[in-house]
PDB file of C-alpha atoms in Angstrom:
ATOM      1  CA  UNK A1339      35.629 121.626  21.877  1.00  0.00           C
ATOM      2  CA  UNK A1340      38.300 123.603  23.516  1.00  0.00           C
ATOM      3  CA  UNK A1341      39.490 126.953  22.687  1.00  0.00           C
ATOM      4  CA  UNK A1342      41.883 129.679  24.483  1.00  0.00           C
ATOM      5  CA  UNK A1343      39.162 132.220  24.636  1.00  0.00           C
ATOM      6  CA  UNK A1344      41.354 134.553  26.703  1.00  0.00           C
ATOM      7  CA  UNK A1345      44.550 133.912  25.756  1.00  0.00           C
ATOM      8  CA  UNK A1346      46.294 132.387  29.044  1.00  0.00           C
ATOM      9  CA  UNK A1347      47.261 129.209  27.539  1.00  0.00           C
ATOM     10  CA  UNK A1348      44.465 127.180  29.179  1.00  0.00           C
ATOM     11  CA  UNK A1349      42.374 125.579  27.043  1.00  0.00           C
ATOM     12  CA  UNK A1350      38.030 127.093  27.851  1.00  0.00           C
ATOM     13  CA  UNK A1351      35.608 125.542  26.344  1.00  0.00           C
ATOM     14  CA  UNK A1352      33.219 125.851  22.946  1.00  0.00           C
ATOM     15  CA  UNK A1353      29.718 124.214  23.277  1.00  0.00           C
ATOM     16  CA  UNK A1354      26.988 124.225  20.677  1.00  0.00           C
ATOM     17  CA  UNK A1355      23.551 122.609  21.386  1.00  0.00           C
ATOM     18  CA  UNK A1356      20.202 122.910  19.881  1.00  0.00           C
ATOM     19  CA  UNK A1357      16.817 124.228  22.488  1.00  0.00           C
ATOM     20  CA  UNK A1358      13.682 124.254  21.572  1.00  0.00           C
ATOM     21  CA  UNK A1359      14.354 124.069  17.336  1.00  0.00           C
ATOM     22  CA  UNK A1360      17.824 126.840  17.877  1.00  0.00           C
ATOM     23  CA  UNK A1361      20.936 126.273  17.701  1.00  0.00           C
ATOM     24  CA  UNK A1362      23.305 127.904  19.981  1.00  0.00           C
ATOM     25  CA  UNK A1363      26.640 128.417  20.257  1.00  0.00           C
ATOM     26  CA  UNK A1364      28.522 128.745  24.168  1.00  0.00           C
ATOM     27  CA  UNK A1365      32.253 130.142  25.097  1.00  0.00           C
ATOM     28  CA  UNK A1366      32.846 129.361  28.651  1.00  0.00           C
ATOM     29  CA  UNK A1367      36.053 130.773  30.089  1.00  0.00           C
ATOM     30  CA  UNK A1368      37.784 129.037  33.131  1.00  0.00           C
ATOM     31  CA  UNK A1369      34.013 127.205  33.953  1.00  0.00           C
ATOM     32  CA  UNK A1370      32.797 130.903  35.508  1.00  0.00           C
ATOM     33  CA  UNK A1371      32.368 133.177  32.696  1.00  0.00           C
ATOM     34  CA  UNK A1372      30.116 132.418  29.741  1.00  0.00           C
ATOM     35  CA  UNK A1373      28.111 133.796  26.832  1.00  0.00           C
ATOM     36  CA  UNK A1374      25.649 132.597  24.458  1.00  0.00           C
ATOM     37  CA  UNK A1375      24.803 133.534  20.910  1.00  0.00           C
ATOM     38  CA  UNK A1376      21.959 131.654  18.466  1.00  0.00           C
ATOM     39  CA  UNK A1377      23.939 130.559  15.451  1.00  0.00           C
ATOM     40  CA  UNK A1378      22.638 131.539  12.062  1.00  0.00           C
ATOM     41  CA  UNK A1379      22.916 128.674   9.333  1.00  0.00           C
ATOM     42  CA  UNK A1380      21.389 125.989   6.959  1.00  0.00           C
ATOM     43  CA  UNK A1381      21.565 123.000   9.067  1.00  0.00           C
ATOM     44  CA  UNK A1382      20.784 120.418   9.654  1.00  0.00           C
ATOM     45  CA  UNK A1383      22.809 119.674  12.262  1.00  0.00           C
ATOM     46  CA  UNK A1384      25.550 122.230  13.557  1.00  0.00           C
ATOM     47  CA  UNK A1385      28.663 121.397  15.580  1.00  0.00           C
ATOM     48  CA  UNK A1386      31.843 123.043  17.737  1.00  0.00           C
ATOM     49  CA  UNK A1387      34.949 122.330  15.341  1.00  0.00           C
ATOM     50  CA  UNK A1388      37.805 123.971  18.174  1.00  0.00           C
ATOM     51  CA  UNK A1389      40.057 126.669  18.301  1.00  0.00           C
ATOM     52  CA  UNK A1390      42.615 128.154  16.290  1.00  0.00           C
ATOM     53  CA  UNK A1391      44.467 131.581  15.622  1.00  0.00           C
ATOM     54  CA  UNK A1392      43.735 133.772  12.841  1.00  0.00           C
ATOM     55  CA  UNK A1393      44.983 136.791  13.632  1.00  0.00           C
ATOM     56  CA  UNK A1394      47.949 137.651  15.574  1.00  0.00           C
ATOM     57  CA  UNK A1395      46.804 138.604  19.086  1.00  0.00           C
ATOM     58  CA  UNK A1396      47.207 135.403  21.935  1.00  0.00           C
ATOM     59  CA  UNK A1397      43.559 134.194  21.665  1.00  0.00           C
ATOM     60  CA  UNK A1398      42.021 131.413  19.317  1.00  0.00           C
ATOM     61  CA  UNK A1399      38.728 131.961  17.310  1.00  0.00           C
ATOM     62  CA  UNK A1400      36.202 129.333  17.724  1.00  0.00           C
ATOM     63  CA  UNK A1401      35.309 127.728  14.588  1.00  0.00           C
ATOM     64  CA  UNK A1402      31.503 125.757  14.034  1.00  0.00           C
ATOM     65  CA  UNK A1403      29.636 123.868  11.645  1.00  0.00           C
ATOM     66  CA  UNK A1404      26.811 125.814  10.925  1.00  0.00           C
ATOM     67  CA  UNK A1405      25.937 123.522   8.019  1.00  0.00           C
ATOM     68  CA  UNK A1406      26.418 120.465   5.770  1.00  0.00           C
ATOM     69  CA  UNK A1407      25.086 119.545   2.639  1.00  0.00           C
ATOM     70  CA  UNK A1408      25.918 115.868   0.483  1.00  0.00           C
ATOM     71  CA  UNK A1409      29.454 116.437  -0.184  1.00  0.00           C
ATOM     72  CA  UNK A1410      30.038 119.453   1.717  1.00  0.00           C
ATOM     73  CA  UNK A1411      30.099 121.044   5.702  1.00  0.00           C
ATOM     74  CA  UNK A1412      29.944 124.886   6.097  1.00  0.00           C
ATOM     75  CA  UNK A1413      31.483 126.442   8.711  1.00  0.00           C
ATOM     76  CA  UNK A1414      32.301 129.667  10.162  1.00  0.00           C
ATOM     77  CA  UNK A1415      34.051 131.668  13.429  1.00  0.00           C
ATOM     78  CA  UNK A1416      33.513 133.495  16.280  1.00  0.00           C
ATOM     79  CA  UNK A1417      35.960 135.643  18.317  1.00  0.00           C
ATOM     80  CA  UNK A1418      35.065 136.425  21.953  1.00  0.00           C
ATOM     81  CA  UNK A1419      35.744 139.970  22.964  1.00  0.00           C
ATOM     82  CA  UNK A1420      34.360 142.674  24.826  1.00  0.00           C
ATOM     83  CA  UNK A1421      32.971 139.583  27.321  1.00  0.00           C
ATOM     84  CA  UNK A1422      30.778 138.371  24.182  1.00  0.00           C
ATOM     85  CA  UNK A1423      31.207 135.311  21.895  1.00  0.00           C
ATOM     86  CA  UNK A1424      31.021 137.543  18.624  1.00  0.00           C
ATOM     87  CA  UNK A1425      30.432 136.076  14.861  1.00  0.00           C
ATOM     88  CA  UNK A1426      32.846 137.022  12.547  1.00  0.00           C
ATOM     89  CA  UNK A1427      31.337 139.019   9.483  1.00  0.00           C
ATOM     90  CA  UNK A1428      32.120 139.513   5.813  1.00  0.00           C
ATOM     91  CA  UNK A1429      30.537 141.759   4.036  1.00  0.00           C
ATOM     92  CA  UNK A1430      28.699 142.678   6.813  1.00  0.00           C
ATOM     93  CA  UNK A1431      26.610 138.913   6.844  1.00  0.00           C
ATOM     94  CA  UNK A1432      28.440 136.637   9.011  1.00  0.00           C
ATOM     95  CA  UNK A1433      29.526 133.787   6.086  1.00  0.00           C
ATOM     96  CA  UNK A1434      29.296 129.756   5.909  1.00  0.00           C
ATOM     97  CA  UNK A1435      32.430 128.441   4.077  1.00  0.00           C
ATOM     98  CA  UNK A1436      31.967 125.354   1.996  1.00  0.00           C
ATOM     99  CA  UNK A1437      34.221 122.548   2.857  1.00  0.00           C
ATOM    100  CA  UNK A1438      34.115 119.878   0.486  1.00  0.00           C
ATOM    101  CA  UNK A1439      34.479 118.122  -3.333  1.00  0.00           C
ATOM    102  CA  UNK A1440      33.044 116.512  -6.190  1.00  0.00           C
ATOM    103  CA  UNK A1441      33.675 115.448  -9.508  1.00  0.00           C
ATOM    104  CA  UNK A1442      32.867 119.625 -10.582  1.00  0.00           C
ATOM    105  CA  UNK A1443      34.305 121.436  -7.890  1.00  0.00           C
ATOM    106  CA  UNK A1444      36.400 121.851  -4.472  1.00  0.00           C
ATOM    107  CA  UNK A1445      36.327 124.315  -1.864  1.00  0.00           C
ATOM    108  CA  UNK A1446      38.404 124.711   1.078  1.00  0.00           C
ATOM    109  CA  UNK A1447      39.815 126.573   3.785  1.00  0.00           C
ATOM    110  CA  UNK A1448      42.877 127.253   5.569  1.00  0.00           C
ATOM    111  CA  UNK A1449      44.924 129.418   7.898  1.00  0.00           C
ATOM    112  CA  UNK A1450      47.683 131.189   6.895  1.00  0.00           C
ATOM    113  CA  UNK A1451      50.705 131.105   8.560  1.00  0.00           C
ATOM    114  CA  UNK A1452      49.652 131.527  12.426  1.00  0.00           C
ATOM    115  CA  UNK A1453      47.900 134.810  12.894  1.00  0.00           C
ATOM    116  CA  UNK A1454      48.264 135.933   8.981  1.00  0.00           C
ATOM    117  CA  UNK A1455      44.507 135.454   8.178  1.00  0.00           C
ATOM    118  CA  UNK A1456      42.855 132.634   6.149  1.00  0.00           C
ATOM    119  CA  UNK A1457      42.884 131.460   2.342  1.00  0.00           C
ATOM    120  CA  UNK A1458      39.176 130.466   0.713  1.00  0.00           C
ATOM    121  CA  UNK A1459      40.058 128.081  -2.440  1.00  0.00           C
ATOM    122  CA  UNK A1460      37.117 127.871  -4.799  1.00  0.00           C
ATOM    123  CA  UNK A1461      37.582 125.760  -8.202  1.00  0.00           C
ATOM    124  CA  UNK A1462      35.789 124.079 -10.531  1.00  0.00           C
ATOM    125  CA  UNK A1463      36.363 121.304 -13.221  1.00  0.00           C
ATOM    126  CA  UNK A1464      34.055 120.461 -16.117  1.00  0.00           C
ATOM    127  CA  UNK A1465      35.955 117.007 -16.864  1.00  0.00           C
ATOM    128  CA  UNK A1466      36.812 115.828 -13.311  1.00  0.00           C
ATOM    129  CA  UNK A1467      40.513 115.832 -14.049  1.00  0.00           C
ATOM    130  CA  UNK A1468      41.189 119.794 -14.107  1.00  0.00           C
ATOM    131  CA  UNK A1469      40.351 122.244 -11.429  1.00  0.00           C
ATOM    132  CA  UNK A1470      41.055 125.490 -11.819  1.00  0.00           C
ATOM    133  CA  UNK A1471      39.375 128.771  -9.583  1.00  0.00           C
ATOM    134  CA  UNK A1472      40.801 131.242  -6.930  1.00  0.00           C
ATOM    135  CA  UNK A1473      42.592 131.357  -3.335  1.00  0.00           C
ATOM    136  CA  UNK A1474      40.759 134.173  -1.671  1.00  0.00           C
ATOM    137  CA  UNK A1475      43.005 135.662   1.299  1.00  0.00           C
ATOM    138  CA  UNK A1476      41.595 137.473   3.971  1.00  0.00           C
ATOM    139  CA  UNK A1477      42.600 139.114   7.271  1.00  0.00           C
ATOM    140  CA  UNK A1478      40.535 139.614  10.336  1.00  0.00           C
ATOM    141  CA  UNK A1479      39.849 142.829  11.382  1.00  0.00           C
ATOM    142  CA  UNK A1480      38.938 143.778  15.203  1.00  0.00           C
ATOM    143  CA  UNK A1481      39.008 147.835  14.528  1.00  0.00           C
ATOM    144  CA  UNK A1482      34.996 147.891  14.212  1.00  0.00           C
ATOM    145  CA  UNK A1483      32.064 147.313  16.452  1.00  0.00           C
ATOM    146  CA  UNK A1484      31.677 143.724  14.934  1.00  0.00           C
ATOM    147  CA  UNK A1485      34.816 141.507  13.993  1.00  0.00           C
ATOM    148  CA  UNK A1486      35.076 140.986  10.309  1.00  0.00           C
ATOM    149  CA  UNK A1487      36.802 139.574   7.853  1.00  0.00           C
ATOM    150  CA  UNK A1488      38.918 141.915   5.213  1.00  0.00           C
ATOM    151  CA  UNK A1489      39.654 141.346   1.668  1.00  0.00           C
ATOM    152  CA  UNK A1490      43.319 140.904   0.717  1.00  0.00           C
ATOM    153  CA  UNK A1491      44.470 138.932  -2.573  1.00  0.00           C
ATOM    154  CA  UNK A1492      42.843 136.625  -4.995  1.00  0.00           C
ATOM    155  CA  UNK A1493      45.299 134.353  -6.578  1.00  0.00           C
ATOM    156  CA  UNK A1494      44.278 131.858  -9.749  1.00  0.00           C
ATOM    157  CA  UNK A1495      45.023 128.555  -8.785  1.00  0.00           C
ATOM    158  CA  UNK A1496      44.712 125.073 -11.105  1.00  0.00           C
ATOM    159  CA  UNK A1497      45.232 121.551 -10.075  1.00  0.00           C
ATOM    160  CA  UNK A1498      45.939 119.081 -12.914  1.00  0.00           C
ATOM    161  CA  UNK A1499      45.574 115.267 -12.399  1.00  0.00           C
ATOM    162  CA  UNK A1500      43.357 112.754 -10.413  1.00  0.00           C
ATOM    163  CA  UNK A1501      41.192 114.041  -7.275  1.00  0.00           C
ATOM    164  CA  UNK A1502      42.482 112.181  -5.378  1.00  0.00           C
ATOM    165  CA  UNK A1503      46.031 113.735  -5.279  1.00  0.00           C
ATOM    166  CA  UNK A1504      47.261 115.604  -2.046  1.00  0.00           C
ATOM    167  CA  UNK A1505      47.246 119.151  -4.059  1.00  0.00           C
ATOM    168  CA  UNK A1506      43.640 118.090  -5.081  1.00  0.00           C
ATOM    169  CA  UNK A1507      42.782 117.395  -1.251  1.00  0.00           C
ATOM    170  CA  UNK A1508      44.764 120.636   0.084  1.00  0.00           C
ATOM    171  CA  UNK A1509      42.109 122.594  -2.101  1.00  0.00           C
ATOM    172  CA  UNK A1510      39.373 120.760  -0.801  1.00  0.00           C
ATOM    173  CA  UNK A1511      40.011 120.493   3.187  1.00  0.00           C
ATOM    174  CA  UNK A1512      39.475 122.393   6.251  1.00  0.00           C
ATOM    175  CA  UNK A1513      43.192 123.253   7.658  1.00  0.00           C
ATOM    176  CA  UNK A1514      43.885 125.825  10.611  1.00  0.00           C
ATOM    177  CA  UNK A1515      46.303 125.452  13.334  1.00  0.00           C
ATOM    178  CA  UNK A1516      45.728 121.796  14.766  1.00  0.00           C
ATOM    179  CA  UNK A1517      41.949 122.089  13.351  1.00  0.00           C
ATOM    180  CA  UNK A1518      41.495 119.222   9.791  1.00  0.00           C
ATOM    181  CA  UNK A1519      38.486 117.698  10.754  1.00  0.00           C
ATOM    182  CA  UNK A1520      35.278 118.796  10.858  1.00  0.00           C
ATOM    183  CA  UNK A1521      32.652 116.930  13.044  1.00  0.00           C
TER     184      UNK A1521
END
């Protein structure tokens, strides 16, 4: 999948492949430079989403599916820096967001505004009609040794009618620069 690693406007290039039982994940900048990191997830299958900005600096973060489940993908992003192809942390655990819906809940992810961070949306229904939950905003932070992702607000956030609606699906989708589908 491409991604501007380094910032010069040239698309470089995200790879993840599985050796020997572990899945990896590779940046490769301009076809010369490269690194390599093992990703951590659930599986089965894992998968190189693309590039997108979520902070404000020139480069894009390279997002992967590091998971999937019956009605759901997880993914999560790296930032390469310092030569390295870094996981983003939260926490201190680099995390697996949910992407995905069903008749008792939606979760989703997007970027804010380009460079502002991302909103996690988290809700819940017990009749399949009402959702109602949180949008989770969070900046990312490149101060420490290891990128990670900082807590900002928590706003409540309901969705009233079929789930099938656009608001519905905007609660329920990944969304982040040119990035909306997930492999």
């Amino acid at each position: 999948a491409p991604v501007d690693f380094d910032g010069d406007g040239t698309p470089d290039v995200l790879s993840v492949y599985q050796i020997a039982g572990s899945w990896h994940a590779r940046g490769a900048i301009a076809g010369a430079g490269f690194d390599d990191q093992v990703i951590v997830g659930s599986g089965p299958a894992m998968a190189a989403v693309g590039g997108a900005k979520v902070d404000g600096d020139a480069t894009e973060e390279a997002w992967v599916k590091v998971g999937s489940g019956a009605s759901t993908d997880l993914i999560s992003f790296y930032v390469f820096r310092n030569c390295q192809l870094q996981r983003v942390t939260l926490n201190g655990v680099p995390p697996a967001f949910p992407i995905g819906a069903s008749l008792t809940y939606a979760e989703g992810l997007a970027c804010v505004t380009p460079g502002a961070g991302i909103t996690v949306f988290t809700v819940g229904s017990s009749d399949g009609t009402t959702y109602t939950g949180y949008a989770s905003t969070f900046t990312l932070d490149l101060s420490g040794a290891a990128p990670a992702l900082a807590a900002g607000t928590s706003t409540p956030v309901s969705e009233n009618g079929s789930s099938v609606g656009p608001a519905f699906e905007a609660l329920s989708k990944f969304s982040c620069g040119n990035l909306s589908t997930i492999p």
